[in-house]
Coordinates of C-alpha atoms in Angstrom, one line a residue:
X1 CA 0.0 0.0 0.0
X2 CA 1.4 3.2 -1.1
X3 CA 1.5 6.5 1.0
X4 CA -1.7 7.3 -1.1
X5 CA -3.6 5.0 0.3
X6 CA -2.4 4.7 3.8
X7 CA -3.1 8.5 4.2
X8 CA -6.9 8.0 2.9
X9 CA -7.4 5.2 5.1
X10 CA -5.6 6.6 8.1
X11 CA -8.0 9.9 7.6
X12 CA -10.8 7.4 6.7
X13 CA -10.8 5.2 10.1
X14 CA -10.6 8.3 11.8
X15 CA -14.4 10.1 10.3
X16 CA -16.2 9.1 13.8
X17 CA -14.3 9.1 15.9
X18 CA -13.6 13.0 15.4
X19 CA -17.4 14.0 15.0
X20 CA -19.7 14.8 17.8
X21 CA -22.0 12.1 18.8
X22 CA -25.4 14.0 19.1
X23 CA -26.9 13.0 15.4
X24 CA -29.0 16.4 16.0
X25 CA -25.5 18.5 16.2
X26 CA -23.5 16.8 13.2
X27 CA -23.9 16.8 9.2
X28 CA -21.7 13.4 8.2
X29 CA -21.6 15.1 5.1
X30 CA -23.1 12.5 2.5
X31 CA -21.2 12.1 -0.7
X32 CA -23.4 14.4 -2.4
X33 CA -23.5 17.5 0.3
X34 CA -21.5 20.1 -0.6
X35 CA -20.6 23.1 1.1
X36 CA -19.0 26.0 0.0
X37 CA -17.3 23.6 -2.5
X38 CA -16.0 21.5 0.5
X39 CA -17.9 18.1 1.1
X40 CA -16.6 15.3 4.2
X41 CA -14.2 13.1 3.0
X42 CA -12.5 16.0 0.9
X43 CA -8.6 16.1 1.0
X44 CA -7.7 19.5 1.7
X45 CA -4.7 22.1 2.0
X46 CA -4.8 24.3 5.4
X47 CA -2.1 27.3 5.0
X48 CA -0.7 26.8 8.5
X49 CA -1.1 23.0 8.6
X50 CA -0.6 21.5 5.4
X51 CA -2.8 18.3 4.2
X52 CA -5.4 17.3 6.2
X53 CA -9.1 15.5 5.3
X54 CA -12.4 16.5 6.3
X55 CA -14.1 14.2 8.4
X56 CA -17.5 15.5 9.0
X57 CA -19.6 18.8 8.9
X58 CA -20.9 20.2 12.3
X59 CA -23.4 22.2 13.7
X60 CA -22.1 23.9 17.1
X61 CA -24.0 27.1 18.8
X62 CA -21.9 30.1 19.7
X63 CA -23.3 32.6 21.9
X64 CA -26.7 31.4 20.9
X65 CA -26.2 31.7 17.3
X66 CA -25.8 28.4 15.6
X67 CA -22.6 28.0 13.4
X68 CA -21.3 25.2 10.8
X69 CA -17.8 23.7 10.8
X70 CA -15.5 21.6 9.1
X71 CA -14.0 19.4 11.0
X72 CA -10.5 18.8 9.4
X73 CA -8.1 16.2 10.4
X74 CA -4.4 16.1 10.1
X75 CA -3.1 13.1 10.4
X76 CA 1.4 13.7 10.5
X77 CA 0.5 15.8 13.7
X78 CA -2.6 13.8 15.1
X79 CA -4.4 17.3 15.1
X80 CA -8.4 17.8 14.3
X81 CA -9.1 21.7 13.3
X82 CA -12.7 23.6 13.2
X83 CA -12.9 25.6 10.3
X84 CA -16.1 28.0 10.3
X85 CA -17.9 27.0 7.0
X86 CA -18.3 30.5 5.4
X87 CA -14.8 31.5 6.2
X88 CA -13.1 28.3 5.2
X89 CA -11.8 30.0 1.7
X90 CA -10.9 33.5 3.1
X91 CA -8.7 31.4 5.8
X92 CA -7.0 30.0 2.7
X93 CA -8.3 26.3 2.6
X94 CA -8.2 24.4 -0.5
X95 CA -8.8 21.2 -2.6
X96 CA -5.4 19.5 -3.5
X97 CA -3.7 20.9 -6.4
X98 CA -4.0 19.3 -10.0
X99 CA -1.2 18.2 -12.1
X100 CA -0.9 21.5 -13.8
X101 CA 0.0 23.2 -10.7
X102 CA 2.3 20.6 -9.6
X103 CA 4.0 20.5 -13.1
X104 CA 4.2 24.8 -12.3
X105 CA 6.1 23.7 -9.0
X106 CA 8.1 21.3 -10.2
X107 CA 9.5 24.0 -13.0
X108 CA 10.1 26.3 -10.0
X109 CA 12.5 23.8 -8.5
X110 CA 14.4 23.3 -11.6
X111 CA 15.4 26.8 -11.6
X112 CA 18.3 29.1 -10.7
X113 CA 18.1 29.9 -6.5
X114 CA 17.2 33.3 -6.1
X115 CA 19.9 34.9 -4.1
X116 CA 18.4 36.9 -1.3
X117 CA 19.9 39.7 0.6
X118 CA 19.5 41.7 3.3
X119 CA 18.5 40.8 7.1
X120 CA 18.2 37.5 8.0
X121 CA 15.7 38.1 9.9
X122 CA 13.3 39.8 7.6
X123 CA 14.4 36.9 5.5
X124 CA 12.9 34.1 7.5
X125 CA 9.8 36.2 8.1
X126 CA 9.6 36.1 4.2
X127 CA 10.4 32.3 4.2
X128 CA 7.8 31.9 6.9
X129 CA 5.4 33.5 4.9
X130 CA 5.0 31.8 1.9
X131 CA 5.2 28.3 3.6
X132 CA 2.7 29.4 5.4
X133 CA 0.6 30.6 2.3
X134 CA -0.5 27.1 1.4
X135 CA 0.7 28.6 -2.4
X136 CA 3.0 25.5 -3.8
X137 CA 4.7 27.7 -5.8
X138 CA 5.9 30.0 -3.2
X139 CA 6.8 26.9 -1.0
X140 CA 8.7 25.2 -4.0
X141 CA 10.4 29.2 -4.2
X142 CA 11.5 28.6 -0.3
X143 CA 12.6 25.1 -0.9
X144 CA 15.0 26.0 -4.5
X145 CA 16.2 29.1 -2.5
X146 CA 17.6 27.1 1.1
X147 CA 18.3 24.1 -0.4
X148 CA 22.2 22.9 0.5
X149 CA 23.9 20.2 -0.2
X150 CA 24.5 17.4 2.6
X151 CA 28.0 18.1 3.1
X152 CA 27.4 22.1 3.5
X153 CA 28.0 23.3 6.9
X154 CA 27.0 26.8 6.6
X155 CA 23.2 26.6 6.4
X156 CA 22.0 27.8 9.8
X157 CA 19.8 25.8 12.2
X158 CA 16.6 28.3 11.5
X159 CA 17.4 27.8 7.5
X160 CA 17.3 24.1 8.0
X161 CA 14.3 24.3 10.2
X162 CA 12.0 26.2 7.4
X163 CA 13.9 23.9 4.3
X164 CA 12.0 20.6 6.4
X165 CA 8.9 22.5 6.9
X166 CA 8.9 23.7 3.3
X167 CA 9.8 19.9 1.9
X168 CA 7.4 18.2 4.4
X169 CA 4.7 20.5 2.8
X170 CA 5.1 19.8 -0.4
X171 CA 6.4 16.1 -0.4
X172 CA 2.5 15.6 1.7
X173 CA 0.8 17.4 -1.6
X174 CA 3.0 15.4 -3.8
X175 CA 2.7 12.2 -2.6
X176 CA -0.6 11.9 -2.6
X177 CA -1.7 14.0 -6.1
X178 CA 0.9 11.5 -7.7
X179 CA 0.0 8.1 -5.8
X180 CA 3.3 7.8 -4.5
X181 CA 5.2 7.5 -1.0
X182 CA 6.2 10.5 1.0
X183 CA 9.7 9.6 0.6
X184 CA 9.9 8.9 -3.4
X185 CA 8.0 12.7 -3.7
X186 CA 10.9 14.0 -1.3
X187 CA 13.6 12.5 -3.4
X188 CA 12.1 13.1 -6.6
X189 CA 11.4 17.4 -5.7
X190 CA 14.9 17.2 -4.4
X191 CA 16.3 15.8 -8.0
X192 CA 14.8 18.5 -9.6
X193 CA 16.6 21.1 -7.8
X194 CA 20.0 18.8 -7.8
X195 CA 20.2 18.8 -11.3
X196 CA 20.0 22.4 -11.9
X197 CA 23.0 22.9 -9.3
X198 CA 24.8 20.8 -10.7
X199 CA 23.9 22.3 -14.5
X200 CA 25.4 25.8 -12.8
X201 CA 28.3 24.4 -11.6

């Protein structure tokens, strides 16, 4: 079973288990039942957290006005998410990407680093920012831009922290748009940026 599949089910098992009990207080979310383009079961992107699935619909009231929420699952971190219906695309969810953007990200990664200058600081802020954007593109821009070879000792402890969190994020979208493990997406966005270092060289 490849990391395709063990993500689906691994979400899958989990459905119930992270819904409310009260049949009054939760929409499973049939096949069929959309909401704002979202329906359960729906593999999603979350800016801050990456991949996740949503497991059911829920009715909750807050401060006597009743509100619906997708419950979202991640399953790397073990973490379940509320995400108010209406305000699930302004917060920046979306569907997984389709093979034209991930074809866009992949040309990203075969280009030239962009050489950036100033504070590092207000550089990792930057970095922060667009792995935090759920945008692939900008993440694959992080990833080209801090990537170093094994054997380079220079690369700062915060530059390697934002590299794995850029990698992790898109290796997860990867992996599962292209049916393959985490690891062969990890090596395979990795080659892509190998190559053109070594065409520079």
């Amino acid at each position: 079973m490849n990391f395709y599949n063990q993500t689906r089910s691994s979400y899958s098992n989990r459905t119930h288990s992270a819904s409310v009990t009260s049949a009054d207080k939760t929409n499973e979310g049939e096949d069929g039942e959309t909401r704002f383009g979202f329906r359960a079961t729906d593999l999603i992107v979350y800016p801050a957290h990456g991949v996740g699935q949503i497991v059911a619909i829920e009715e909750q009231t807050v401060a006597g006005a009743c509100l619906e929420f997708f419950v979202v699952y991640f399953a790397k971190s073990k973490m379940t998410l509320r995400v108010p219906t209406r305000k699930a695309a302004n917060a920046g969810m979306r569907r997984l990407s389709d093979p034209v953007s991930i074809e866009h990200m992949r040309r990203i990664l075969g280009q030239a680093p962009h050489k950036a200058r100033g504070n590092w600081s207000r550089l990792a802020q930057e970095y922060e920012s667009k792995i935090n954007s759920g945008n692939i593109v900008a993440i694959a821009e992080v990833m080209r831009d801090l990537y170093r070879p094994a054997v380079n000792s220079e690369q700062s402890y915060s530059e390697r922290q934002l590299y794995a969190a850029a990698v992790e994020r898109l290796s997860g979208e990867v992996a599962l748009v292209s049916g393959v493990t985490e690891e062969e997406a990890v090596k395979e966005l990795e080659s892509l940026i190998i190559a053109e270092v070594r065409r520079s060289a």
